Short mmCIF file of C-alpha atoms in Angstrom, two decimals:
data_model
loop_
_atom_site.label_atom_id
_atom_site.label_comp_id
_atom_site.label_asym_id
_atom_site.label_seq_id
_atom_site.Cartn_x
_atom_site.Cartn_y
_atom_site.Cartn_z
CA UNK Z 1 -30.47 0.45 19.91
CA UNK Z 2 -33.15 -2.06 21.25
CA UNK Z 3 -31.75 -5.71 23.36
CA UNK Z 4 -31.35 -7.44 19.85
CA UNK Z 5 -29.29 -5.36 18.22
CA UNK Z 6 -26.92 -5.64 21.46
CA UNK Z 7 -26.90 -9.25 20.92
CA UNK Z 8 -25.97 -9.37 17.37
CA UNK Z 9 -23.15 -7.00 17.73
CA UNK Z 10 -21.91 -8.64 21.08
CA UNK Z 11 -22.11 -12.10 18.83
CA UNK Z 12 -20.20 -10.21 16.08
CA UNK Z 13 -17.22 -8.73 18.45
CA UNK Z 14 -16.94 -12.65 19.65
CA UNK Z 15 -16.76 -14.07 15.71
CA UNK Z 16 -14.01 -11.22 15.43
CA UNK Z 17 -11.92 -12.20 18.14
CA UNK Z 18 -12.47 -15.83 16.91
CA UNK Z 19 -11.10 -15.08 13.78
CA UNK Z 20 -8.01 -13.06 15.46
CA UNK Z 21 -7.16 -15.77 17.10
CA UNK Z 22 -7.25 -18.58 14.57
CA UNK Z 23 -5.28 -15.68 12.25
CA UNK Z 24 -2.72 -14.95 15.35
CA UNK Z 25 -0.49 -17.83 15.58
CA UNK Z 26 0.68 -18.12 11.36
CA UNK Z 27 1.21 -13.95 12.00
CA UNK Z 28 3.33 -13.81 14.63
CA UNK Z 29 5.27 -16.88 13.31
CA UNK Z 30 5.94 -14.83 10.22
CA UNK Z 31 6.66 -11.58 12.29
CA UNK Z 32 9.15 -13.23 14.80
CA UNK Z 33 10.91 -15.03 11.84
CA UNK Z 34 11.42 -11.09 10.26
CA UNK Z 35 12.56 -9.91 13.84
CA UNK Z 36 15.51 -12.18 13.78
CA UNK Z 37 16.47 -12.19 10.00
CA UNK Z 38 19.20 -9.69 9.20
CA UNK Z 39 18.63 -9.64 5.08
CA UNK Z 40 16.49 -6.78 3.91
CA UNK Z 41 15.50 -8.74 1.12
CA UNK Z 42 14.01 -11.30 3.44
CA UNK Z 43 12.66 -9.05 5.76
CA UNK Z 44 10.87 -7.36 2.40
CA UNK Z 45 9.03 -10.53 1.59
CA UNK Z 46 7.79 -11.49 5.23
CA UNK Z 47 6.45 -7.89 4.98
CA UNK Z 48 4.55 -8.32 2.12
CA UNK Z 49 3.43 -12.03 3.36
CA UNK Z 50 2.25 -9.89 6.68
CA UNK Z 51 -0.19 -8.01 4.94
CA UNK Z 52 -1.52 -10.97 2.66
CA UNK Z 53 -2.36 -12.40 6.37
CA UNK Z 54 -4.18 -9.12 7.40
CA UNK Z 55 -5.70 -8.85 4.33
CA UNK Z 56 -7.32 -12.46 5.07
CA UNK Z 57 -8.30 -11.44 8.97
CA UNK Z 58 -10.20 -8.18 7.15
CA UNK Z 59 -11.85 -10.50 4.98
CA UNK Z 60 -12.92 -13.19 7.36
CA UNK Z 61 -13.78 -9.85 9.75
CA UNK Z 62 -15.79 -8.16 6.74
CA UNK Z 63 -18.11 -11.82 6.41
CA UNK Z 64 -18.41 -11.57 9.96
CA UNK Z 65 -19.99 -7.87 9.80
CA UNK Z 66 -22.05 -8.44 6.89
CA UNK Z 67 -24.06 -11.31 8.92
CA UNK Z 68 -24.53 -9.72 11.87
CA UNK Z 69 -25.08 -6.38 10.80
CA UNK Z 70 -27.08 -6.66 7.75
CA UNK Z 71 -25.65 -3.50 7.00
CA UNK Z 72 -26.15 -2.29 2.97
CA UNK Z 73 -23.51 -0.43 1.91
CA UNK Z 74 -23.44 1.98 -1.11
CA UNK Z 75 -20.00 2.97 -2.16
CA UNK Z 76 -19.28 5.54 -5.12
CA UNK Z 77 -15.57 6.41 -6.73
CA UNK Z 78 -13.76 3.05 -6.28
CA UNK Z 79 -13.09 2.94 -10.13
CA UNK Z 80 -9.61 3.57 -10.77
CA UNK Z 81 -7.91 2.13 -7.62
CA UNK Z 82 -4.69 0.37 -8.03
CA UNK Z 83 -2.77 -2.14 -5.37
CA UNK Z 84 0.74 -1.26 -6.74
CA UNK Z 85 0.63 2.29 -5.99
CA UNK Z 86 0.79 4.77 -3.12
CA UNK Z 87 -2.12 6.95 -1.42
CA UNK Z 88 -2.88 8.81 1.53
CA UNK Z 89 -6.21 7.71 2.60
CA UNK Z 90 -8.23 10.70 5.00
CA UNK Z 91 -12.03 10.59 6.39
CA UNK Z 92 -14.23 12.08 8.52
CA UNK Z 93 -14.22 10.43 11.72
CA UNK Z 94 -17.51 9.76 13.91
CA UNK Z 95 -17.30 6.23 15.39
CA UNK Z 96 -14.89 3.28 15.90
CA UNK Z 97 -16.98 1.85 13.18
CA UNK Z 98 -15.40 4.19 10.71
CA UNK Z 99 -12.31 2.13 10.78
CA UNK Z 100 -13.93 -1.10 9.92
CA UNK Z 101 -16.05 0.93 6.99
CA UNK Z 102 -12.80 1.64 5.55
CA UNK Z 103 -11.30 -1.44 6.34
CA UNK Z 104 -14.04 -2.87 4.22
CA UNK Z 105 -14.00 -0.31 1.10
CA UNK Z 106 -9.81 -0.42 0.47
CA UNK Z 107 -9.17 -4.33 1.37
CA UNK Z 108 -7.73 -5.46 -1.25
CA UNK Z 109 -8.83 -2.58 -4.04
CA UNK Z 110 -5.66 -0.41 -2.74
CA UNK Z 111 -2.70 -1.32 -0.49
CA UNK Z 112 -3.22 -1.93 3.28
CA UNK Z 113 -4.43 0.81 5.29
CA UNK Z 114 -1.58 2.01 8.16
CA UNK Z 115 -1.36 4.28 10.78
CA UNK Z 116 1.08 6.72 12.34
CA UNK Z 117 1.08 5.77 15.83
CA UNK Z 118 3.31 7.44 18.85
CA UNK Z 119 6.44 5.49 19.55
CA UNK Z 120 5.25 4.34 23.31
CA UNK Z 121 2.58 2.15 21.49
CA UNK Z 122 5.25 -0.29 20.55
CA UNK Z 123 5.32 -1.85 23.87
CA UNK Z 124 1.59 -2.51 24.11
CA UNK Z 125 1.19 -6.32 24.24
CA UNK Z 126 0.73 -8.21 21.65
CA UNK Z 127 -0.26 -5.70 19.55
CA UNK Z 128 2.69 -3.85 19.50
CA UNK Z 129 4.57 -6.49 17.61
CA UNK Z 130 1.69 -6.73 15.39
CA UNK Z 131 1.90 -3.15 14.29
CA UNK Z 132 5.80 -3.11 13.92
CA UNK Z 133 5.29 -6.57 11.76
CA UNK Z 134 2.69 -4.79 9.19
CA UNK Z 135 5.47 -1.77 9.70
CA UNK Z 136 3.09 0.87 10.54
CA UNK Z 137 5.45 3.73 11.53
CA UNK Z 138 6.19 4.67 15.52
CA UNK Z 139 6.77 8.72 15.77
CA UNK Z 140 8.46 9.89 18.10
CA UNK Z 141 7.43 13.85 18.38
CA UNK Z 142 8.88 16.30 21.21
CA UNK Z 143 7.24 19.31 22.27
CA UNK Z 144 7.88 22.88 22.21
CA UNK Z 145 8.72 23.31 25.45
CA UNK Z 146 11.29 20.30 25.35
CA UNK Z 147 12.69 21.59 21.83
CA UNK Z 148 13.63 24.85 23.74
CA UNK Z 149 15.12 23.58 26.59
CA UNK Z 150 17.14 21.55 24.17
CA UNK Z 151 17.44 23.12 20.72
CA UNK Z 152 19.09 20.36 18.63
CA UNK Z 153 16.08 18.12 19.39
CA UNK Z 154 14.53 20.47 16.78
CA UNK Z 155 13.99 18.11 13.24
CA UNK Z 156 14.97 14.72 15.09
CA UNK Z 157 10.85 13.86 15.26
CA UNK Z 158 10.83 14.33 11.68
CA UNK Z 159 13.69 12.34 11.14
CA UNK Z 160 13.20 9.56 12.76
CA UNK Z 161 9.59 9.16 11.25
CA UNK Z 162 11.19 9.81 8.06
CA UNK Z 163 13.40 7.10 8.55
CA UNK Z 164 10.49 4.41 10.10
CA UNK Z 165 8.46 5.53 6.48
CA UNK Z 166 11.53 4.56 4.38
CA UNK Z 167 10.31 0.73 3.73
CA UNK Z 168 7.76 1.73 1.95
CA UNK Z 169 9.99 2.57 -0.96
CA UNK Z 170 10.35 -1.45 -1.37
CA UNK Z 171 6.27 -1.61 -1.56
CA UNK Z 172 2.73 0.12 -1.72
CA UNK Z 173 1.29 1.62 1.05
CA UNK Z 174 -1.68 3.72 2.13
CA UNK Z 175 -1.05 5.84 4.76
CA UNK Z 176 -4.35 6.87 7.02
CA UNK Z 177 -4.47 10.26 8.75
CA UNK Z 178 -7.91 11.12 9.98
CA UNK Z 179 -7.44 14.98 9.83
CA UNK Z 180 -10.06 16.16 12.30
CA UNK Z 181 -7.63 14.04 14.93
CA UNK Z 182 -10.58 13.03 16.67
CA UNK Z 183 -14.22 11.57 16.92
CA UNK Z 184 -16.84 14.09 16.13
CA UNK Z 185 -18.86 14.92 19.03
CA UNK Z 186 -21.38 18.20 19.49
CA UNK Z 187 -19.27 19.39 22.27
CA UNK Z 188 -16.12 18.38 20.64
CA UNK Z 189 -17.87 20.99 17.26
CA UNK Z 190 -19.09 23.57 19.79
CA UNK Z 191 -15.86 23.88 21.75
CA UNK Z 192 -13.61 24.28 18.38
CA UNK Z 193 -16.71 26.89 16.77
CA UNK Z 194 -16.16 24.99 14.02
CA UNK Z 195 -17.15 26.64 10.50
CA UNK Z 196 -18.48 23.02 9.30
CA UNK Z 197 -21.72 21.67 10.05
CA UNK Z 198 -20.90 18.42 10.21
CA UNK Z 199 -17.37 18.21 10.65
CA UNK Z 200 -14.76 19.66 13.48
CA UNK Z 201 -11.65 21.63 11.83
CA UNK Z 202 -8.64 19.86 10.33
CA UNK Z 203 -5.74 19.65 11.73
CA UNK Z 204 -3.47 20.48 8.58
CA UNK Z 205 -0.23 20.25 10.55
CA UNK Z 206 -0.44 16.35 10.74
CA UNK Z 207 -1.24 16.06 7.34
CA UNK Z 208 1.87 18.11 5.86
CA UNK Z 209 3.61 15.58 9.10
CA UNK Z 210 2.81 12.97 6.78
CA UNK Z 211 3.77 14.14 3.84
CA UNK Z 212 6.50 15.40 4.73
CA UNK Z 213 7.57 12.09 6.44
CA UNK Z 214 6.92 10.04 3.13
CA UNK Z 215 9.49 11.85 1.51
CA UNK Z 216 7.75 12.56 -1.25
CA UNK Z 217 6.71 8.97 -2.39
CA UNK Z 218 2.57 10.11 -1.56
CA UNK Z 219 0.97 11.94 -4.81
CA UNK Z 220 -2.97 11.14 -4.68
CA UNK Z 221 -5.00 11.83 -1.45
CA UNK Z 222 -8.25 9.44 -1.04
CA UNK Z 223 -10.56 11.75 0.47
CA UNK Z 224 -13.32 9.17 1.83
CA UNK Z 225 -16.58 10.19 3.13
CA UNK Z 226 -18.61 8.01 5.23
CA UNK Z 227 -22.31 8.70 6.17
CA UNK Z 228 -24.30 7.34 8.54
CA UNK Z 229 -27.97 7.26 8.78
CA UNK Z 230 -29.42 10.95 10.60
CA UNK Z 231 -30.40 10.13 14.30
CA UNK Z 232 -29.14 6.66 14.12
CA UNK Z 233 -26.47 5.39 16.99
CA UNK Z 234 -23.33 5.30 15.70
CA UNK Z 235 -21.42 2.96 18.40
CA UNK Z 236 -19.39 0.37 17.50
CA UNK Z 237 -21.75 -2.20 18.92
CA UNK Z 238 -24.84 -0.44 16.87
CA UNK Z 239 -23.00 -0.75 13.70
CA UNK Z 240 -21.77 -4.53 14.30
CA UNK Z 241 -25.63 -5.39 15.83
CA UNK Z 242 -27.43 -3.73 12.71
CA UNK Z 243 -28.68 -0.55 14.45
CA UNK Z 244 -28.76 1.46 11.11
CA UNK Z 245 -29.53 0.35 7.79
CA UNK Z 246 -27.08 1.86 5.47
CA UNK Z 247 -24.15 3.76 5.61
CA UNK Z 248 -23.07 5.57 2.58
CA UNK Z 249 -19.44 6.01 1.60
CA UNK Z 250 -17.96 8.33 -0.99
CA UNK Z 251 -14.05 7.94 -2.22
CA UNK Z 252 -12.51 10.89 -4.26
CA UNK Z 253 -9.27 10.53 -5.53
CA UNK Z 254 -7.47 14.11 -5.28
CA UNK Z 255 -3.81 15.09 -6.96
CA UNK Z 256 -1.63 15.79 -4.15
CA UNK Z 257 0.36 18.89 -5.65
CA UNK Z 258 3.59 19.20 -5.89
CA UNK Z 259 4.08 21.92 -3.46
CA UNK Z 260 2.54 20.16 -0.88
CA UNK Z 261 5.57 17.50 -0.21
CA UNK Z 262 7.77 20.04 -0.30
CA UNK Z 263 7.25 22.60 2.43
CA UNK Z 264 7.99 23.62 5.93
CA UNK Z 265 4.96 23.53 7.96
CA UNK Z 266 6.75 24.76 11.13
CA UNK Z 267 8.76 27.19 10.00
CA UNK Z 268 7.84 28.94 6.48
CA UNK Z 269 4.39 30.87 7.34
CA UNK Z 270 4.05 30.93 3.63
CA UNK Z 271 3.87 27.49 2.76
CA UNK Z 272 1.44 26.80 5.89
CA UNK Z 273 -1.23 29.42 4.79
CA UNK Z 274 -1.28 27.89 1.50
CA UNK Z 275 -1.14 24.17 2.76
CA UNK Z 276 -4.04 25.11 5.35
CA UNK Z 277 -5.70 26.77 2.64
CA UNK Z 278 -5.62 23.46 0.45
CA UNK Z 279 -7.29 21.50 3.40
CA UNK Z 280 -9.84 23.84 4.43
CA UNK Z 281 -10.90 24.04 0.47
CA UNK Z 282 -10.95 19.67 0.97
CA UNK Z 283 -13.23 20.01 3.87
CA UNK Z 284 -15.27 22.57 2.86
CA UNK Z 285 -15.98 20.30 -0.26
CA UNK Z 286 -16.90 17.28 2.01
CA UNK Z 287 -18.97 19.15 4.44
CA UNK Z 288 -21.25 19.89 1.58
CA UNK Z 289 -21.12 16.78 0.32
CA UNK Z 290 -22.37 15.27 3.84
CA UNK Z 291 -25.15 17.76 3.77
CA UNK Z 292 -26.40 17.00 0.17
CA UNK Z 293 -27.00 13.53 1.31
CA UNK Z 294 -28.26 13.81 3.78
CA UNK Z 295 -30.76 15.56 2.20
CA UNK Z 296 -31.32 13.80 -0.27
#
């Protein structure tokens, strides 16, 4: 990444903090007014309002990237998409970029993007409010060793999640789970011995978490694969300062089956073969699918 490129991305970061804060004020106006209302009708609407606003930040943020980064994108499998329905969204995950690439393929083609976060995250300023205004969902999960010193913890993590996820009955959603859990690194692929070339192994147990915690309501998976230039840097200040020249993005639309919102992950051994089965057999799919283009 030469001096220039540094600029240009630098430039771009200050245009998107520009545009949060011109966006900021009419947002939290609209979030504070759904704090204090006590009609879930009302509170229903201000949601929906929410994400028009966020929808308009991406876009302003999306104008932003395509000046300074010069970036050409080629997208494939966006036919078909639908606002008024339900998806979860999963990628392979390489670079704080990746959010913004997906940020720009789903806004507006399929209902904003959001993301499981841990409960503590509430209470980071300012953005905290933010998230609990577009209702992403807080979890709250306890660990193994504090489910056996007190047993009737066990299910409450699930339940409360379950609970945070029930809004979305009253209006589209896409929930995102990156499955790997983590930014691909070498080390990060060495450490795990992963069996994918270009991808570290899935962690299935979030992903039947999710399901699981949508109750049902999620019955098409968007398995989205991004690719990046070979050798290219793929920092966040690379992609915004036009480091690479492409990046190539592929969206399959999968069935969720049936089975799959129905199980037990921690406790029937049956249903988490098969369920880790199902993912491997996903990622598997896209590891090849990296490798043929970047072949190509």
């Amino acid at each position: 990444m030469t001096v220039y490129n540094k600029i240009r991305g630098i430039l771009a970061l200050t245009g998107i903090v520009l545009s949060t804060t011109v966006i900021i004020g009419p947002f939290y106006v609209l979030t504070l007014i759904k704090l204090i209302l006590p009609w879930h009708a009302a509170r229903v609407r201000l949601s929906r309002a929410l994400v028009v606003v966020a929808e308009t930040w991406m876009s302003i943020n999306n104008v932003i990237i395509g000046i300074s980064s010069g970036l050409r994108s080629e997208v494939e499998g966006l036919e078909g998409l639908r606002r008024d329905d339900w998806y979860l969204v999963t990628a392979n995950h390489q670079s704080w970029a990746d959010i913004l690439v997906l940020q720009k393929v789903t806004n507006r083609r399929v209902p904003s993007l959001k993301f499981f976060l841990k409960q503590e995250l509430i209470w980071v300023p300012l953005l905290g409010l933010a998230w609990w205004g577009l209702d992403f969902p807080f979890m709250k999960r306890y660990s193994k060793e504090q489910i056996a010193r007190n047993p009737e913890l066990r299910g409450k993590d699930m339940e409360t999640t379950r609970r945070a996820c029930e809004k979305y009955a009253h209006y589209p959603v896409s929930v995102m789970n990156f499955f790997e859990g983590t930014r691909f690194t070498q080390d990060k692929h060495d450490q795990q011995q992963s069996p994918y070339r270009h991808l570290l192994k899935p962690k299935a147990g979030g992903a039947a978490f999710t399901l699981s915690a949508m109750g049902g309501q999620l019955h098409t998976l968007l398995d989205v694969t991004i690719v990046y230039p070979p050798g290219t840097d793929r920092s966040l200040l690379a992609f915004l300062g036009g480091a690479m020249d492409k990046v190539q993005v592929i969206v399959r639309q999968r069935p969720i089956p049936d089975w799959a919102n129905q199980g037990d992950y921690e406790n029937d051994e049956e249903y988490r073969q098969r369920f880790q089965s199902w993912i491997s057999d996903i990622w598997a799919e896209k590891d090849a699918l990296i490798q043929s283009h970047l072949s190509a």
